[in-house]
Amino acid sequence: MAFSDRELSAADLTNAQQSWIQCSSRKSCNNLPPGAVTGYEWKDYCPKAFRLIQELDNIDNDDYMMLVCSDETIRKVTSISRPGNMFLFSNDTRFAIKTLRKSEVKILLEMLPAYYSHIKRFRNTVLNKLYGVHVVKPAGCTKTYFVVVANIFKSDLLMHRCYDLKGSLQGRKPEKMQYRDKTLHKEPDLDFLFYLEPMVRQRLLKQIQHDCAFLEAAGIMDYSLMLGLHVKGSPKGCVDSRCSSNGMRGFDVELHQSDLASHRSSLSLYRDSINKCSTGASFPNYEASEMSFGEQWLESNSQTSKFGEELSARGVRILRNGSGNALPCQNFTVIGCYDVLLCFGIVDFFQNYSVIKKIEHAYKSLQFDRKMIAAVNPKIYSSRFQGFISDIFKADESLT
């Protein structure tokens, strides 16, 4: 039986939590890579359990430890003042590292057996993979808790836009997180609908339903969909520096006159389907500054790749009419269509509906719609989140 085929045992979840490793000299740290920081305390939570998860993704544990224990990683992790405020990355960009509060570590470890069973059963899960939880305490410093996860954007593709989406506009903090050199935009900046092959969309929504059911059963809320968008054929210079203040990004690419007819024809495929879900949507006259689909529908790679790994789609860029709304399919103008590749995953599932969250819900309910604020119970959160995902991922009826 392969190591990753067996189930977690009680020993896998408890044995690793008994002692700290005091790395006061190189001789006492033979398992650490050359150049690693010494003079710190290090603790692995449930290493056997996380090794099982690593093996599901063919990750060599020795290589993993070499990256996580590097001098640069330890210094960066311990220099972060606010837990969860930013992401760090391993040198090979395979792994993302995020600091956690001690309470979040406790929640993560409590759901670890069920999480392992879930990702083993659903290999196409959209939940972000968790590869390890650690604590480091350099001499004279406080403890830093952190989790190592899969890098959602590990693809070599340039992500032209990145989002952190909860499906709620109300009551969220306005500041935006950084993910490497990218800003994670929130719902007010979401100006795309994504059209998938109907069968792919059906499978994707079904998988997200399974994932959200797991999180709901574990009492988890406040998670996000991290989504990266790569526009096929877009010039490399087309990045956030060219974005206007209202959240519309500069994806404009010149077209030859011979492409205009194809462009208008491609856009017409979406008029009927978009009108079904939108009231008052309008379609402007398209000029030569807009981008065409160019090639026909990208060949679907959903049969060979996991959901969230360069998923082919058609992106319809929209301009909202009136005030913003968490559900984009309300009242908007279509301003462009693109062949896109999407990288995404559900992240930050370390928060339960605690007493603090219940107080936050009561307080923000006095200012906003109580059903639309971020702090709601796991059942409502799951239902709203799935509805939001269904609203931004549409079926491309032209492919049926």
PDB file of C-alpha atoms in Angstrom, residues 5-282:
ATOM      1  CA  ASP A   5      -3.294   5.476   0.411  1.00  0.00           C
ATOM      2  CA  ARG A   6      -3.762   4.965   4.113  1.00  0.00           C
ATOM      3  CA  GLU A   7      -6.006   6.954   6.442  1.00  0.00           C
ATOM      4  CA  LEU A   8      -4.855   9.329   9.165  1.00  0.00           C
ATOM      5  CA  SER A   9      -4.372   7.770  12.574  1.00  0.00           C
ATOM      6  CA  ALA A  10      -4.501   9.393  16.007  1.00  0.00           C
ATOM      7  CA  ALA A  11      -0.710   9.167  16.154  1.00  0.00           C
ATOM      8  CA  ASP A  12      -0.413  11.146  12.914  1.00  0.00           C
ATOM      9  CA  LEU A  13      -2.331  13.984  14.544  1.00  0.00           C
ATOM     10  CA  THR A  14      -0.712  14.058  17.990  1.00  0.00           C
ATOM     11  CA  ASN A  15       2.829  12.657  18.021  1.00  0.00           C
ATOM     12  CA  ALA A  16       4.354  15.629  16.244  1.00  0.00           C
ATOM     13  CA  GLN A  17       3.075  18.145  18.770  1.00  0.00           C
ATOM     14  CA  GLN A  18       5.114  16.967  21.758  1.00  0.00           C
ATOM     15  CA  SER A  19       8.423  18.804  21.527  1.00  0.00           C
ATOM     16  CA  TRP A  20      10.268  21.776  20.144  1.00  0.00           C
ATOM     17  CA  ILE A  21      13.486  21.492  18.152  1.00  0.00           C
ATOM     18  CA  GLN A  22      16.164  23.776  19.539  1.00  0.00           C
ATOM     19  CA  CYS A  23      18.473  24.655  16.638  1.00  0.00           C
ATOM     20  CA  SER A  24      21.288  26.233  18.561  1.00  0.00           C
ATOM     21  CA  SER A  25      24.103  24.772  16.471  1.00  0.00           C
ATOM     22  CA  ARG A  26      24.622  23.185  13.070  1.00  0.00           C
ATOM     23  CA  LYS A  27      25.356  19.800  14.678  1.00  0.00           C
ATOM     24  CA  SER A  28      21.923  19.691  16.300  1.00  0.00           C
ATOM     25  CA  CYS A  29      20.211  20.611  12.999  1.00  0.00           C
ATOM     26  CA  ASN A  30      21.513  17.999  10.587  1.00  0.00           C
ATOM     27  CA  ASN A  31      18.121  17.778   8.912  1.00  0.00           C
ATOM     28  CA  LEU A  32      18.190  21.445   7.899  1.00  0.00           C
ATOM     29  CA  PRO A  33      19.591  22.596   4.535  1.00  0.00           C
ATOM     30  CA  PRO A  34      22.875  24.494   4.173  1.00  0.00           C
ATOM     31  CA  GLY A  35      22.433  28.173   4.896  1.00  0.00           C
ATOM     32  CA  ALA A  36      19.404  27.682   7.172  1.00  0.00           C
ATOM     33  CA  VAL A  37      19.000  29.966  10.161  1.00  0.00           C
ATOM     34  CA  THR A  38      20.242  28.525  13.457  1.00  0.00           C
ATOM     35  CA  GLY A  39      19.472  29.629  16.975  1.00  0.00           C
ATOM     36  CA  TYR A  40      15.693  29.236  16.728  1.00  0.00           C
ATOM     37  CA  GLU A  41      12.981  26.897  17.923  1.00  0.00           C
ATOM     38  CA  TRP A  42      11.069  25.039  15.238  1.00  0.00           C
ATOM     39  CA  LYS A  43       7.951  22.946  15.455  1.00  0.00           C
ATOM     40  CA  ASP A  44       6.165  20.852  12.827  1.00  0.00           C
ATOM     41  CA  TYR A  45       2.490  20.242  13.377  1.00  0.00           C
ATOM     42  CA  CYS A  46       1.366  16.748  12.340  1.00  0.00           C
ATOM     43  CA  PRO A  47       4.235  16.069   9.903  1.00  0.00           C
ATOM     44  CA  LYS A  48       3.034  12.542   9.096  1.00  0.00           C
ATOM     45  CA  ALA A  49      -0.431  13.818   8.227  1.00  0.00           C
ATOM     46  CA  PHE A  50       0.891  16.585   5.994  1.00  0.00           C
ATOM     47  CA  ARG A  51       3.316  14.195   4.349  1.00  0.00           C
ATOM     48  CA  LEU A  52       0.299  12.179   3.220  1.00  0.00           C
ATOM     49  CA  ILE A  53      -1.143  15.310   1.618  1.00  0.00           C
ATOM     50  CA  GLN A  54       2.193  16.130  -0.004  1.00  0.00           C
ATOM     51  CA  GLU A  55       2.374  12.676  -1.553  1.00  0.00           C
ATOM     52  CA  LEU A  56      -1.068  13.127  -3.106  1.00  0.00           C
ATOM     53  CA  ASP A  57       0.539  15.893  -5.184  1.00  0.00           C
ATOM     54  CA  ASN A  58       3.877  14.080  -5.693  1.00  0.00           C
ATOM     55  CA  ILE A  59       5.787  16.509  -3.488  1.00  0.00           C
ATOM     56  CA  ASP A  60       9.059  15.220  -2.061  1.00  0.00           C
ATOM     57  CA  ASN A  61       9.146  15.988   1.659  1.00  0.00           C
ATOM     58  CA  ASP A  62      12.901  16.568   1.695  1.00  0.00           C
ATOM     59  CA  ASP A  63      12.624  19.144  -1.094  1.00  0.00           C
ATOM     60  CA  TYR A  64       9.714  20.744   0.736  1.00  0.00           C
ATOM     61  CA  MET A  65      11.709  21.110   3.962  1.00  0.00           C
ATOM     62  CA  MET A  66      14.703  22.508   2.095  1.00  0.00           C
ATOM     63  CA  LEU A  67      12.504  25.309   0.745  1.00  0.00           C
ATOM     64  CA  VAL A  68      10.539  26.016   3.924  1.00  0.00           C
ATOM     65  CA  CYS A  69      13.616  26.058   6.180  1.00  0.00           C
ATOM     66  CA  SER A  70      15.690  28.341   3.988  1.00  0.00           C
ATOM     67  CA  ASP A  71      17.349  31.293   5.635  1.00  0.00           C
ATOM     68  CA  GLU A  72      15.406  33.741   3.471  1.00  0.00           C
ATOM     69  CA  THR A  73      12.037  32.156   4.258  1.00  0.00           C
ATOM     70  CA  ILE A  74      12.596  32.113   8.027  1.00  0.00           C
ATOM     71  CA  ARG A  75      13.670  35.759   8.036  1.00  0.00           C
ATOM     72  CA  LYS A  76      10.678  36.907   5.986  1.00  0.00           C
ATOM     73  CA  VAL A  77       8.155  34.894   7.980  1.00  0.00           C
ATOM     74  CA  THR A  78       9.361  36.245  11.320  1.00  0.00           C
ATOM     75  CA  SER A  79       9.448  39.832  10.054  1.00  0.00           C
ATOM     76  CA  ILE A  80       5.696  40.020   9.371  1.00  0.00           C
ATOM     77  CA  SER A  81       3.985  42.062  12.069  1.00  0.00           C
ATOM     78  CA  ARG A  82       0.331  41.200  11.325  1.00  0.00           C
ATOM     79  CA  PRO A  83      -0.638  37.518  10.837  1.00  0.00           C
ATOM     80  CA  GLY A  84      -2.423  36.830   7.566  1.00  0.00           C
ATOM     81  CA  ASN A  85      -1.655  40.258   6.138  1.00  0.00           C
ATOM     82  CA  MET A  86       0.432  39.077   3.204  1.00  0.00           C
ATOM     83  CA  PHE A  87       1.728  36.055   1.296  1.00  0.00           C
ATOM     84  CA  LEU A  88       5.322  34.914   0.951  1.00  0.00           C
ATOM     85  CA  PHE A  89       6.616  32.424  -1.595  1.00  0.00           C
ATOM     86  CA  SER A  90       9.192  29.671  -1.774  1.00  0.00           C
ATOM     87  CA  ASN A  91      12.156  30.286  -4.039  1.00  0.00           C
ATOM     88  CA  ASP A  92      10.713  28.045  -6.757  1.00  0.00           C
ATOM     89  CA  THR A  93       7.235  29.709  -6.399  1.00  0.00           C
ATOM     90  CA  ARG A  94       5.525  26.313  -5.951  1.00  0.00           C
ATOM     91  CA  PHE A  95       4.413  27.165  -2.422  1.00  0.00           C
ATOM     92  CA  ALA A  96       2.768  30.181  -0.857  1.00  0.00           C
ATOM     93  CA  ILE A  97       3.344  30.892   2.819  1.00  0.00           C
ATOM     94  CA  LYS A  98       0.919  32.760   5.045  1.00  0.00           C
ATOM     95  CA  THR A  99       1.243  33.601   8.721  1.00  0.00           C
ATOM     96  CA  LEU A 100      -1.661  32.620  10.969  1.00  0.00           C
ATOM     97  CA  ARG A 101      -3.010  33.418  14.394  1.00  0.00           C
ATOM     98  CA  LYS A 102      -2.785  30.637  16.965  1.00  0.00           C
ATOM     99  CA  SER A 103      -6.590  30.333  16.931  1.00  0.00           C
ATOM    100  CA  GLU A 104      -6.513  29.725  13.159  1.00  0.00           C
ATOM    101  CA  VAL A 105      -3.910  26.982  13.597  1.00  0.00           C
ATOM    102  CA  LYS A 106      -6.202  25.276  16.107  1.00  0.00           C
ATOM    103  CA  ILE A 107      -9.130  25.386  13.656  1.00  0.00           C
ATOM    104  CA  LEU A 108      -6.960  24.045  10.827  1.00  0.00           C
ATOM    105  CA  LEU A 109      -5.699  21.113  12.880  1.00  0.00           C
ATOM    106  CA  GLU A 110      -9.193  20.235  14.102  1.00  0.00           C
ATOM    107  CA  MET A 111     -10.478  19.886  10.547  1.00  0.00           C
ATOM    108  CA  LEU A 112      -7.318  18.199   9.191  1.00  0.00           C
ATOM    109  CA  PRO A 113      -8.610  14.579   9.229  1.00  0.00           C
ATOM    110  CA  ALA A 114     -11.819  15.558   7.406  1.00  0.00           C
ATOM    111  CA  TYR A 115      -9.856  17.782   5.027  1.00  0.00           C
ATOM    112  CA  TYR A 116      -7.514  14.944   4.108  1.00  0.00           C
ATOM    113  CA  SER A 117     -10.424  12.583   3.474  1.00  0.00           C
ATOM    114  CA  HIS A 118     -12.129  15.226   1.331  1.00  0.00           C
ATOM    115  CA  ILE A 119      -9.188  16.009  -0.952  1.00  0.00           C
ATOM    116  CA  LYS A 120      -8.419  12.303  -1.285  1.00  0.00           C
ATOM    117  CA  ARG A 121     -11.968  11.604  -2.372  1.00  0.00           C
ATOM    118  CA  PHE A 122     -12.294  14.674  -4.624  1.00  0.00           C
ATOM    119  CA  ARG A 123      -9.001  14.946  -6.518  1.00  0.00           C
ATOM    120  CA  ASN A 124     -10.405  17.888  -8.536  1.00  0.00           C
ATOM    121  CA  THR A 125     -11.194  19.864  -5.400  1.00  0.00           C
ATOM    122  CA  VAL A 126     -11.022  23.643  -5.698  1.00  0.00           C
ATOM    123  CA  LEU A 127      -9.873  23.921  -2.069  1.00  0.00           C
ATOM    124  CA  ASN A 128      -6.311  25.146  -1.802  1.00  0.00           C
ATOM    125  CA  LYS A 129      -3.873  22.388  -0.835  1.00  0.00           C
ATOM    126  CA  LEU A 130      -2.332  22.615   2.644  1.00  0.00           C
ATOM    127  CA  TYR A 131       1.175  21.150   2.791  1.00  0.00           C
ATOM    128  CA  GLY A 132       2.333  21.984   6.301  1.00  0.00           C
ATOM    129  CA  VAL A 133       1.812  24.032   9.456  1.00  0.00           C
ATOM    130  CA  HIS A 134       4.849  25.206  11.388  1.00  0.00           C
ATOM    131  CA  VAL A 135       5.959  27.470  14.224  1.00  0.00           C
ATOM    132  CA  VAL A 136       9.297  29.244  14.333  1.00  0.00           C
ATOM    133  CA  LYS A 137      10.765  31.264  17.186  1.00  0.00           C
ATOM    134  CA  PRO A 138      14.153  32.897  16.581  1.00  0.00           C
ATOM    135  CA  ALA A 139      16.199  33.734  19.663  1.00  0.00           C
ATOM    136  CA  GLY A 140      14.740  36.765  21.397  1.00  0.00           C
ATOM    137  CA  CYS A 141      11.615  36.874  19.208  1.00  0.00           C
ATOM    138  CA  THR A 142       8.018  35.800  19.589  1.00  0.00           C
ATOM    139  CA  LYS A 143       6.543  32.697  17.983  1.00  0.00           C
ATOM    140  CA  THR A 144       5.327  32.932  14.392  1.00  0.00           C
ATOM    141  CA  TYR A 145       2.726  30.450  13.163  1.00  0.00           C
ATOM    142  CA  PHE A 146       2.457  29.847   9.443  1.00  0.00           C
ATOM    143  CA  VAL A 147       0.876  27.530   6.893  1.00  0.00           C
ATOM    144  CA  VAL A 148       2.414  26.413   3.601  1.00  0.00           C
ATOM    145  CA  VAL A 149      -0.095  26.038   0.769  1.00  0.00           C
ATOM    146  CA  ALA A 150      -0.093  25.515  -2.985  1.00  0.00           C
ATOM    147  CA  ASN A 151       0.579  28.658  -4.986  1.00  0.00           C
ATOM    148  CA  ILE A 152      -2.659  29.283  -6.897  1.00  0.00           C
ATOM    149  CA  PHE A 153      -0.742  31.241  -9.546  1.00  0.00           C
ATOM    150  CA  LYS A 154       2.231  28.897  -9.920  1.00  0.00           C
ATOM    151  CA  SER A 155       1.604  28.871 -13.676  1.00  0.00           C
ATOM    152  CA  ASP A 156       4.248  30.519 -15.855  1.00  0.00           C
ATOM    153  CA  LEU A 157       1.484  32.645 -17.353  1.00  0.00           C
ATOM    154  CA  LEU A 158       1.349  36.351 -16.599  1.00  0.00           C
ATOM    155  CA  MET A 159      -1.741  37.077 -14.533  1.00  0.00           C
ATOM    156  CA  HIS A 160      -3.191  40.305 -15.922  1.00  0.00           C
ATOM    157  CA  ARG A 161      -5.652  40.624 -13.055  1.00  0.00           C
ATOM    158  CA  CYS A 162      -6.061  38.920  -9.694  1.00  0.00           C
ATOM    159  CA  TYR A 163      -9.109  38.845  -7.437  1.00  0.00           C
ATOM    160  CA  ASP A 164      -9.956  37.958  -3.836  1.00  0.00           C
ATOM    161  CA  LEU A 165     -13.715  37.297  -3.895  1.00  0.00           C
ATOM    162  CA  LYS A 166     -16.092  36.445  -1.060  1.00  0.00           C
ATOM    163  CA  GLY A 167     -19.363  37.237  -2.812  1.00  0.00           C
ATOM    164  CA  SER A 168     -20.097  40.160  -0.518  1.00  0.00           C
ATOM    165  CA  LEU A 169     -19.364  43.857  -0.838  1.00  0.00           C
ATOM    166  CA  GLN A 170     -20.726  45.013   2.476  1.00  0.00           C
ATOM    167  CA  GLY A 171     -18.679  45.253   5.616  1.00  0.00           C
ATOM    168  CA  ARG A 172     -15.360  44.169   4.031  1.00  0.00           C
ATOM    169  CA  LYS A 173     -12.171  46.043   4.788  1.00  0.00           C
ATOM    170  CA  PRO A 174     -11.265  48.374   1.921  1.00  0.00           C
ATOM    171  CA  GLU A 175      -7.530  47.623   1.880  1.00  0.00           C
ATOM    172  CA  LYS A 176      -6.299  45.101  -0.667  1.00  0.00           C
ATOM    173  CA  MET A 177      -3.777  42.347  -0.095  1.00  0.00           C
ATOM    174  CA  GLN A 178      -0.684  41.773  -2.202  1.00  0.00           C
ATOM    175  CA  TYR A 179       0.065  38.417  -3.809  1.00  0.00           C
ATOM    176  CA  ARG A 180       3.647  38.545  -5.060  1.00  0.00           C
ATOM    177  CA  ASP A 181       3.698  41.676  -7.243  1.00  0.00           C
ATOM    178  CA  LYS A 182      -0.068  41.615  -7.825  1.00  0.00           C
ATOM    179  CA  THR A 183      -2.860  43.426  -6.043  1.00  0.00           C
ATOM    180  CA  LEU A 184      -5.803  41.208  -5.103  1.00  0.00           C
ATOM    181  CA  HIS A 185      -8.852  43.176  -6.194  1.00  0.00           C
ATOM    182  CA  LYS A 186     -12.230  42.777  -4.533  1.00  0.00           C
ATOM    183  CA  GLU A 187     -15.820  42.634  -5.718  1.00  0.00           C
ATOM    184  CA  PRO A 188     -16.153  46.326  -6.692  1.00  0.00           C
ATOM    185  CA  ASP A 189     -13.370  45.811  -9.260  1.00  0.00           C
ATOM    186  CA  LEU A 190     -14.816  42.621 -10.748  1.00  0.00           C
ATOM    187  CA  ASP A 191     -15.584  43.615 -14.337  1.00  0.00           C
ATOM    188  CA  PHE A 192     -15.660  40.200 -16.047  1.00  0.00           C
ATOM    189  CA  LEU A 193     -18.094  37.349 -16.564  1.00  0.00           C
ATOM    190  CA  PHE A 194     -16.537  34.028 -17.545  1.00  0.00           C
ATOM    191  CA  TYR A 195     -18.174  31.707 -20.085  1.00  0.00           C
ATOM    192  CA  LEU A 196     -17.299  28.011 -19.897  1.00  0.00           C
ATOM    193  CA  GLU A 197     -18.231  24.966 -21.914  1.00  0.00           C
ATOM    194  CA  PRO A 198     -21.577  23.930 -20.324  1.00  0.00           C
ATOM    195  CA  MET A 199     -20.342  20.495 -19.226  1.00  0.00           C
ATOM    196  CA  VAL A 200     -17.194  21.989 -17.696  1.00  0.00           C
ATOM    197  CA  ARG A 201     -19.262  24.585 -15.848  1.00  0.00           C
ATOM    198  CA  GLN A 202     -21.600  21.906 -14.530  1.00  0.00           C
ATOM    199  CA  ARG A 203     -18.704  19.828 -13.211  1.00  0.00           C
ATOM    200  CA  LEU A 204     -17.029  22.886 -11.698  1.00  0.00           C
ATOM    201  CA  LEU A 205     -20.147  24.054  -9.846  1.00  0.00           C
ATOM    202  CA  LYS A 206     -20.758  20.509  -8.611  1.00  0.00           C
ATOM    203  CA  GLN A 207     -17.234  20.322  -7.231  1.00  0.00           C
ATOM    204  CA  ILE A 208     -17.579  23.704  -5.527  1.00  0.00           C
ATOM    205  CA  GLN A 209     -20.829  22.445  -4.011  1.00  0.00           C
ATOM    206  CA  HIS A 210     -18.938  19.483  -2.503  1.00  0.00           C
ATOM    207  CA  ASP A 211     -16.160  21.761  -1.240  1.00  0.00           C
ATOM    208  CA  CYS A 212     -18.560  24.243   0.341  1.00  0.00           C
ATOM    209  CA  ALA A 213     -20.524  21.409   1.959  1.00  0.00           C
ATOM    210  CA  PHE A 214     -17.292  20.229   3.594  1.00  0.00           C
ATOM    211  CA  LEU A 215     -16.490  23.747   4.861  1.00  0.00           C
ATOM    212  CA  GLU A 216     -20.031  24.213   6.147  1.00  0.00           C
ATOM    213  CA  ALA A 217     -19.889  20.892   8.031  1.00  0.00           C
ATOM    214  CA  ALA A 218     -16.568  21.997   9.552  1.00  0.00           C
ATOM    215  CA  GLY A 219     -18.167  25.276  10.691  1.00  0.00           C
ATOM    216  CA  ILE A 220     -15.919  27.385   8.429  1.00  0.00           C
ATOM    217  CA  MET A 221     -16.851  30.740   6.927  1.00  0.00           C
ATOM    218  CA  ASP A 222     -15.098  33.860   5.599  1.00  0.00           C
ATOM    219  CA  TYR A 223     -13.186  31.976   2.866  1.00  0.00           C
ATOM    220  CA  SER A 224     -12.466  33.449  -0.565  1.00  0.00           C
ATOM    221  CA  LEU A 225     -12.098  32.535  -4.207  1.00  0.00           C
ATOM    222  CA  MET A 226      -8.660  33.634  -5.350  1.00  0.00           C
ATOM    223  CA  LEU A 227      -8.789  34.035  -9.113  1.00  0.00           C
ATOM    224  CA  GLY A 228      -6.143  35.018 -11.640  1.00  0.00           C
ATOM    225  CA  LEU A 229      -6.929  36.051 -15.197  1.00  0.00           C
ATOM    226  CA  HIS A 230      -4.565  35.683 -18.170  1.00  0.00           C
ATOM    227  CA  VAL A 231      -5.736  37.305 -21.395  1.00  0.00           C
ATOM    228  CA  LYS A 232      -4.649  35.435 -24.505  1.00  0.00           C
ATOM    229  CA  GLY A 233      -2.782  37.691 -26.919  1.00  0.00           C
ATOM    230  CA  SER A 234      -2.660  40.627 -24.530  1.00  0.00           C
ATOM    231  CA  PRO A 235       0.636  42.545 -24.616  1.00  0.00           C
ATOM    232  CA  LYS A 236       2.941  42.124 -21.654  1.00  0.00           C
ATOM    233  CA  GLY A 237       2.756  45.837 -20.920  1.00  0.00           C
ATOM    234  CA  CYS A 238      -0.964  45.552 -20.276  1.00  0.00           C
ATOM    235  CA  VAL A 239      -0.891  45.407 -16.489  1.00  0.00           C
ATOM    236  CA  ASP A 240      -2.214  47.291 -13.498  1.00  0.00           C
ATOM    237  CA  SER A 241      -0.102  50.386 -14.136  1.00  0.00           C
ATOM    238  CA  ARG A 242      -2.408  51.181 -17.034  1.00  0.00           C
ATOM    239  CA  CYS A 243      -5.571  50.769 -15.002  1.00  0.00           C
ATOM    240  CA  SER A 244      -7.920  53.642 -14.377  1.00  0.00           C
ATOM    241  CA  SER A 245      -9.127  54.535 -10.907  1.00  0.00           C
ATOM    242  CA  ASN A 246     -12.609  53.089 -11.392  1.00  0.00           C
ATOM    243  CA  GLY A 247     -11.282  49.529 -11.628  1.00  0.00           C
ATOM    244  CA  MET A 248     -11.461  49.157 -15.440  1.00  0.00           C
ATOM    245  CA  ARG A 249      -8.205  47.764 -16.746  1.00  0.00           C
ATOM    246  CA  GLY A 250      -6.343  48.634 -19.928  1.00  0.00           C
ATOM    247  CA  PHE A 251      -6.655  45.448 -21.953  1.00  0.00           C
ATOM    248  CA  ASP A 252      -7.201  47.327 -25.222  1.00  0.00           C
ATOM    249  CA  VAL A 253      -5.369  45.841 -28.208  1.00  0.00           C
ATOM    250  CA  GLU A 254      -5.483  47.138 -31.750  1.00  0.00           C
ATOM    251  CA  LEU A 255      -7.249  45.088 -34.411  1.00  0.00           C
ATOM    252  CA  HIS A 256      -6.809  44.978 -38.132  1.00  0.00           C
ATOM    253  CA  GLN A 257      -9.886  45.863 -40.142  1.00  0.00           C
ATOM    254  CA  SER A 258     -10.176  42.241 -41.291  1.00  0.00           C
ATOM    255  CA  ASP A 259     -10.645  41.193 -37.648  1.00  0.00           C
ATOM    256  CA  LEU A 260     -13.599  43.469 -36.932  1.00  0.00           C
ATOM    257  CA  ALA A 261     -16.214  41.262 -38.571  1.00  0.00           C
ATOM    258  CA  SER A 262     -14.973  38.236 -36.618  1.00  0.00           C
ATOM    259  CA  HIS A 263     -14.964  40.281 -33.418  1.00  0.00           C
ATOM    260  CA  ARG A 264     -18.549  41.466 -33.843  1.00  0.00           C
ATOM    261  CA  SER A 265     -19.644  37.949 -34.765  1.00  0.00           C
ATOM    262  CA  SER A 266     -18.022  36.539 -31.616  1.00  0.00           C
ATOM    263  CA  LEU A 267     -19.667  39.156 -29.430  1.00  0.00           C
ATOM    264  CA  SER A 268     -23.088  38.402 -30.900  1.00  0.00           C
ATOM    265  CA  LEU A 269     -22.859  34.853 -29.538  1.00  0.00           C
ATOM    266  CA  TYR A 270     -23.264  36.264 -26.045  1.00  0.00           C
ATOM    267  CA  ARG A 271     -26.101  38.720 -26.535  1.00  0.00           C
ATOM    268  CA  ASP A 272     -28.895  36.231 -25.993  1.00  0.00           C
ATOM    269  CA  SER A 273     -27.321  34.456 -23.018  1.00  0.00           C
ATOM    270  CA  ILE A 274     -26.274  37.674 -21.303  1.00  0.00           C
ATOM    271  CA  ASN A 275     -29.681  39.266 -21.813  1.00  0.00           C
ATOM    272  CA  LYS A 276     -31.266  36.281 -20.055  1.00  0.00           C
ATOM    273  CA  CYS A 277     -29.471  37.136 -16.830  1.00  0.00           C
ATOM    274  CA  SER A 278     -29.270  40.906 -17.102  1.00  0.00           C
ATOM    275  CA  THR A 279     -31.833  43.645 -17.085  1.00  0.00           C
ATOM    276  CA  GLY A 280     -30.960  46.711 -19.052  1.00  0.00           C
ATOM    277  CA  ALA A 281     -27.693  45.445 -20.506  1.00  0.00           C
ATOM    278  CA  SER A 282     -26.568  47.449 -23.509  1.00  0.00           C
TER     279      SER A 282
END
